Coordinates of C-alpha atoms in Angstrom, one line a residue:
M56 CA 2.8 9.3 -23.6
Q57 CA 6.4 9.8 -22.5
A58 CA 5.5 9.4 -18.8
L59 CA 3.9 6.0 -19.7
V60 CA 7.0 4.8 -21.4
D61 CA 9.7 6.3 -19.2
V62 CA 8.1 6.1 -15.7
I63 CA 5.3 3.5 -15.6
L64 CA 6.1 0.7 -18.0
P65 CA 9.5 -0.2 -16.6
V66 CA 7.9 -0.8 -13.2
F67 CA 5.1 -2.9 -14.7
L68 CA 7.6 -4.8 -16.9
V69 CA 9.3 -6.1 -13.8
I70 CA 5.8 -7.1 -12.4
G71 CA 5.1 -8.7 -15.8
F72 CA 8.3 -10.7 -15.7
G73 CA 7.3 -12.1 -12.4
Y74 CA 3.8 -12.9 -13.6
L75 CA 5.1 -14.6 -16.8
A76 CA 7.7 -16.6 -14.9
V77 CA 5.1 -18.1 -12.6
W78 CA 2.5 -18.5 -15.3
R79 CA 4.9 -20.4 -17.5
N80 CA 6.2 -22.5 -14.6
W81 CA 9.7 -21.0 -14.9
F82 CA 9.5 -20.0 -11.3
S83 CA 7.7 -22.0 -8.7
D84 CA 5.0 -20.9 -6.3
A85 CA 7.2 -22.0 -3.5
G86 CA 9.9 -19.7 -4.9
V87 CA 7.5 -16.8 -5.0
N88 CA 6.4 -17.4 -1.4
G89 CA 10.1 -17.4 -0.3
L90 CA 10.8 -14.3 -2.3
M91 CA 7.8 -12.4 -0.8
K92 CA 8.7 -13.5 2.7
F93 CA 12.2 -12.2 2.1
T94 CA 11.0 -8.8 0.8
Q95 CA 8.0 -8.3 3.2
N96 CA 9.7 -9.6 6.4
F97 CA 13.4 -8.5 5.8
A98 CA 14.3 -6.4 2.8
I99 CA 11.4 -3.9 2.8
P100 CA 11.5 -3.5 6.7
C101 CA 15.3 -2.7 6.3
L102 CA 14.4 -0.2 3.5
L103 CA 11.8 1.5 5.7
F104 CA 14.0 1.4 8.8
S105 CA 17.0 3.0 7.0
A106 CA 14.8 5.7 5.2
I107 CA 12.9 6.7 8.4
A108 CA 16.0 6.6 10.6
G109 CA 17.6 9.2 8.4
L110 CA 14.5 11.2 7.6
D111 CA 14.4 14.9 8.6
L112 CA 11.1 14.6 10.6
S113 CA 10.7 18.4 11.1
A114 CA 10.9 19.0 7.4
S115 CA 9.0 15.9 6.1
F116 CA 6.1 15.6 8.5
D117 CA 3.9 18.3 7.2
L118 CA 0.5 18.2 8.9
R119 CA -1.0 19.3 5.6
L120 CA 0.4 16.3 3.9
V121 CA -0.9 13.9 6.6
F122 CA -4.3 15.6 6.7
S123 CA -4.7 15.5 2.9
F124 CA -3.6 11.9 2.3
Y125 CA -5.2 10.2 5.4
T126 CA -8.5 12.1 5.1
G127 CA -8.7 10.7 1.6
A128 CA -7.7 7.2 2.8
L129 CA -10.3 7.2 5.6
S130 CA -12.9 8.5 3.2
G131 CA -12.1 5.5 1.0
F132 CA -12.6 3.1 3.9
V133 CA -16.0 4.6 4.8
L134 CA -17.1 4.5 1.1
G135 CA -16.0 0.9 0.8
L136 CA -17.6 -0.2 4.0
F137 CA -21.0 1.5 3.5
G138 CA -21.0 0.8 -0.3
A139 CA -20.5 -2.9 0.4
L140 CA -23.3 -2.9 3.1
V141 CA -25.9 -0.7 1.4
V142 CA -25.3 -1.1 -2.3
F143 CA -23.9 -4.6 -2.6
K144 CA -25.7 -6.1 0.5
R145 CA -22.6 -7.8 1.8
P146 CA -22.3 -9.0 5.4
I147 CA -20.7 -6.6 7.9
E148 CA -17.4 -8.5 8.2
D149 CA -17.1 -8.7 4.4
A150 CA -17.8 -5.0 4.3
V151 CA -14.9 -4.2 6.7
V152 CA -12.5 -6.1 4.4
I153 CA -13.8 -4.3 1.3
G154 CA -13.4 -1.0 3.2
F155 CA -9.8 -2.0 4.0
C156 CA -9.2 -2.7 0.2
C157 CA -10.3 0.9 -0.5
L158 CA -8.1 2.2 2.4
F159 CA -4.8 0.4 1.8
S160 CA -3.1 1.7 -1.4
N161 CA 0.2 0.0 -2.5
S162 CA 2.4 2.8 -1.2
V163 CA 5.7 0.8 -1.1
L164 CA 5.8 -1.6 -4.1
L165 CA 4.1 0.8 -6.6
G166 CA 4.1 4.3 -5.0
L167 CA 7.9 4.4 -4.3
P168 CA 9.2 3.2 -7.6
L169 CA 6.8 5.3 -9.7
T170 CA 7.4 8.5 -7.7
E171 CA 11.2 7.9 -7.9
R172 CA 11.1 7.4 -11.6
A173 CA 8.8 10.4 -12.2
Y174 CA 10.4 12.9 -9.9
G175 CA 13.8 11.5 -8.8
P176 CA 15.1 10.1 -5.4
D177 CA 14.9 13.5 -3.7
A178 CA 11.1 13.5 -4.1
L179 CA 10.7 10.5 -1.8
E180 CA 10.8 12.3 1.5
A181 CA 7.1 12.9 1.5
N182 CA 6.5 9.3 0.4
F183 CA 8.4 8.0 3.4
A184 CA 6.5 10.4 5.7
I185 CA 3.3 8.9 4.4
I186 CA 4.7 5.3 4.7
A187 CA 5.8 5.8 8.3
L188 CA 2.1 6.1 9.3
H189 CA 0.6 4.0 6.5
S190 CA 0.7 0.4 7.9
P191 CA 0.0 1.5 11.5
F192 CA -2.9 3.7 10.5
C193 CA -4.5 1.3 8.0
Y194 CA -4.1 -1.8 10.1
G195 CA -5.1 0.1 13.2
V196 CA -8.4 1.2 11.5
G197 CA -9.1 -2.1 9.8
I198 CA -8.3 -4.4 12.8
T199 CA -10.1 -2.1 15.3
V200 CA -13.3 -1.9 13.3
M201 CA -13.2 -5.6 12.5
E202 CA -12.7 -6.6 16.2
V203 CA -15.4 -4.2 17.3
V204 CA -17.8 -5.8 14.8
R205 CA -16.8 -9.3 15.9
A206 CA -17.2 -8.4 19.5
K207 CA -20.6 -6.8 18.6
G208 CA -19.6 -3.4 19.8
Q209 CA -18.1 -4.5 23.2
A210 CA -14.7 -2.8 23.4
G211 CA -12.3 -3.2 26.3
P212 CA -8.6 -4.0 27.2
A213 CA -8.8 -7.3 25.4
L214 CA -9.8 -5.5 22.2
L215 CA -6.8 -3.2 22.5
G216 CA -4.5 -6.2 23.1
R217 CA -5.7 -7.9 20.0
V218 CA -5.2 -4.8 17.9
L219 CA -1.7 -4.2 19.2
K220 CA -0.7 -7.8 18.8
A221 CA -1.9 -8.0 15.2
M222 CA -0.2 -4.7 14.3
F223 CA 3.2 -5.5 15.9
S224 CA 3.2 -9.0 14.3
N225 CA 3.7 -7.1 11.0
A226 CA 7.4 -6.7 10.1
L227 CA 6.8 -3.5 8.2
I228 CA 5.4 -1.8 11.3
V229 CA 8.3 -3.1 13.4
G230 CA 10.8 -1.7 10.8
I231 CA 9.0 1.7 10.9
V232 CA 8.8 1.9 14.7
L233 CA 12.5 1.0 15.1
G234 CA 13.5 3.6 12.5
L235 CA 11.5 6.2 14.3
L236 CA 13.2 5.3 17.6
V237 CA 16.6 5.6 16.1
N238 CA 15.7 8.9 14.5
L239 CA 14.3 10.4 17.7
S240 CA 17.1 9.1 19.8
G241 CA 19.8 10.6 17.6
I242 CA 21.7 7.3 17.6
A243 CA 24.3 7.1 14.8
L244 CA 24.5 3.6 13.3
P245 CA 27.9 2.1 12.7
Q246 CA 28.9 2.5 9.1
V247 CA 29.3 -1.3 8.6
M248 CA 25.6 -1.7 9.7
Q249 CA 24.5 1.1 7.5
D250 CA 26.2 -0.5 4.5
G251 CA 24.5 -3.8 5.2
L252 CA 21.1 -2.1 5.4
D253 CA 21.8 -0.3 2.1
L254 CA 22.5 -3.6 0.4
M255 CA 19.3 -5.1 1.7
S256 CA 17.4 -1.9 0.7
R257 CA 18.6 -2.0 -2.8
A258 CA 17.3 -5.5 -3.2
A259 CA 13.9 -4.7 -1.8
L260 CA 11.9 -3.1 -4.5
P261 CA 13.1 -5.0 -7.6
A262 CA 12.6 -8.4 -5.8
A263 CA 9.3 -7.3 -4.4
L264 CA 8.0 -6.1 -7.8
F265 CA 9.0 -9.5 -9.4
G266 CA 7.4 -11.3 -6.5
L267 CA 4.2 -9.2 -6.8
G268 CA 3.9 -10.4 -10.4
G269 CA 4.3 -14.0 -9.2
V270 CA 1.6 -13.5 -6.5
L271 CA -0.8 -11.9 -9.0
A272 CA -0.3 -14.9 -11.4
S273 CA -1.8 -17.2 -8.7
Y274 CA -4.9 -15.0 -8.2
R275 CA -8.0 -15.9 -10.3
P276 CA -10.5 -13.2 -11.3
E277 CA -13.5 -14.4 -9.1
G278 CA -16.2 -12.8 -7.0
D279 CA -18.6 -10.0 -7.7
M280 CA -16.9 -8.0 -10.5
R281 CA -19.2 -5.0 -9.9
L282 CA -17.9 -4.8 -6.4
V283 CA -14.3 -5.2 -7.7
I284 CA -14.8 -2.3 -10.1
Y285 CA -16.3 -0.2 -7.2
I286 CA -13.2 -0.9 -5.1
C287 CA -11.0 0.2 -8.0
L288 CA -13.0 3.3 -8.6
V289 CA -12.7 4.4 -4.9
S290 CA -9.0 3.4 -4.7
L291 CA -7.7 4.8 -8.1
I292 CA -9.9 7.8 -8.5
V293 CA -11.8 9.0 -5.4
H294 CA -9.0 8.7 -2.9
P295 CA -6.5 10.7 -5.0
L296 CA -9.2 13.2 -5.9
I297 CA -10.0 13.9 -2.3
T298 CA -6.2 14.1 -1.5
R299 CA -5.7 16.5 -4.4
G300 CA -8.6 18.7 -3.4
L301 CA -7.6 18.9 0.2
G302 CA -4.0 19.6 -0.8
L303 CA -5.1 22.6 -2.8
M304 CA -7.3 23.7 0.1
V305 CA -4.4 23.8 2.6
S306 CA -1.8 25.0 0.1
L307 CA 0.3 21.8 0.2
P308 CA 3.7 22.3 -1.5
V309 CA 4.1 20.9 -5.0
D310 CA 6.6 18.2 -4.1
A311 CA 4.4 16.9 -1.3
T312 CA 1.3 17.1 -3.4
R313 CA 2.9 14.9 -6.1
S314 CA 3.9 12.3 -3.5
A315 CA 0.5 12.3 -1.8
V316 CA -1.7 12.1 -4.9
L317 CA 0.5 9.5 -6.6
T318 CA 0.6 7.3 -3.5
A319 CA -3.2 7.7 -3.1
A320 CA -3.7 6.7 -6.7
M321 CA -2.1 3.3 -6.3
A322 CA -4.0 0.0 -6.4
P323 CA -4.9 -1.9 -3.3
G324 CA -1.8 -3.6 -2.0
V325 CA -1.2 -7.3 -1.3
N326 CA -1.9 -6.4 2.3
A327 CA -5.5 -6.1 1.4
Y328 CA -5.6 -9.8 0.6
I329 CA -3.5 -10.5 3.7
F330 CA -6.1 -8.7 5.8
A331 CA -8.9 -10.6 4.2
S332 CA -7.0 -13.9 4.9
M333 CA -6.5 -12.9 8.5
Y334 CA -10.3 -13.0 9.0
G335 CA -11.3 -15.4 6.2
R336 CA -13.8 -12.9 4.7
A337 CA -14.2 -11.6 1.1
M338 CA -10.9 -13.2 0.1
R339 CA -11.9 -13.7 -3.6
V340 CA -13.0 -10.1 -3.9
A341 CA -9.8 -8.8 -2.3
A342 CA -7.6 -11.0 -4.5
T343 CA -9.4 -9.9 -7.6
A344 CA -9.3 -6.2 -6.6
V345 CA -5.5 -6.4 -6.1
L346 CA -5.1 -8.1 -9.6
V347 CA -7.5 -5.8 -11.5
G348 CA -6.5 -2.6 -9.7
T349 CA -2.8 -3.3 -10.3
G350 CA -3.5 -3.7 -14.0
L351 CA -5.6 -0.5 -14.2
T352 CA -2.9 1.5 -12.4
I353 CA -0.9 1.5 -15.6
L354 CA -3.5 3.8 -17.1
T355 CA -4.7 5.7 -14.1
A356 CA -1.2 6.5 -12.9
W357 CA -0.4 7.8 -16.4
V358 CA -3.4 10.1 -16.2
W359 CA -2.5 11.4 -12.7
L360 CA 1.1 12.1 -13.8
G361 CA -0.3 14.1 -16.6
V362 CA -2.5 16.3 -14.4
L363 CA -0.1 16.8 -11.5
P364 CA 2.0 20.0 -11.5

């Protein structure tokens, strides 16, 4: 119960304030759109750039961590894709979107603040190692599969170009890549620039959580609720279970296990809805899965915090 009060509820209170402000018309939809553009296109990329530029890559990029988390994520994509096709009889393009919903956990807006509140700022190195690959990996998988499906299996240079263009139009990926370049080059940023980045970074998560609440207020629970529950089951239970099992199998250290499992246990992120919007497929299901999954994370994250070492 203490973890629920001390770790989880403060994060969801900020989301709830954003939801209430938009629901009661104290904060406009246009304001939410502006706030989310600020966080998604500027503040969070600055946070990721700064964190990854200063990350000790040799210590943080444990192959066991990457294997455990991303095998679980890819398993979620496959389960979502084939579950939508076989069990729920959805068209193939809808099924790819549903697979993406099961693939893309909310690693930044939920995973970072919950891990920090549970285990402290020093526990975030493994989170940032996961995040450094998260958007490139998930968008790479989702866009590639969708473009192959739309091209009816005919791959080629044009397909690669579309995938790369879609990926590098994402500000989060740009921030990650620039951070890796600075890290690998050994360039030392001027202190005045680092101070500016720190200011932007400190604004990122509180503003993004408030904005997330506002975005959720505009979603309406629509679509096939059985399918939404299936997405939540895969995202909140199956993905972290696979990650936890593989982490035990490869003797992943305790700190990295906590970050990997807790990140895997997060609800589908807003990016799931953005991906659905990119292709105009399964948008109602994606929006509802983000809304319902975020609410359920209050309980499932509490359970996972209780069972983690």
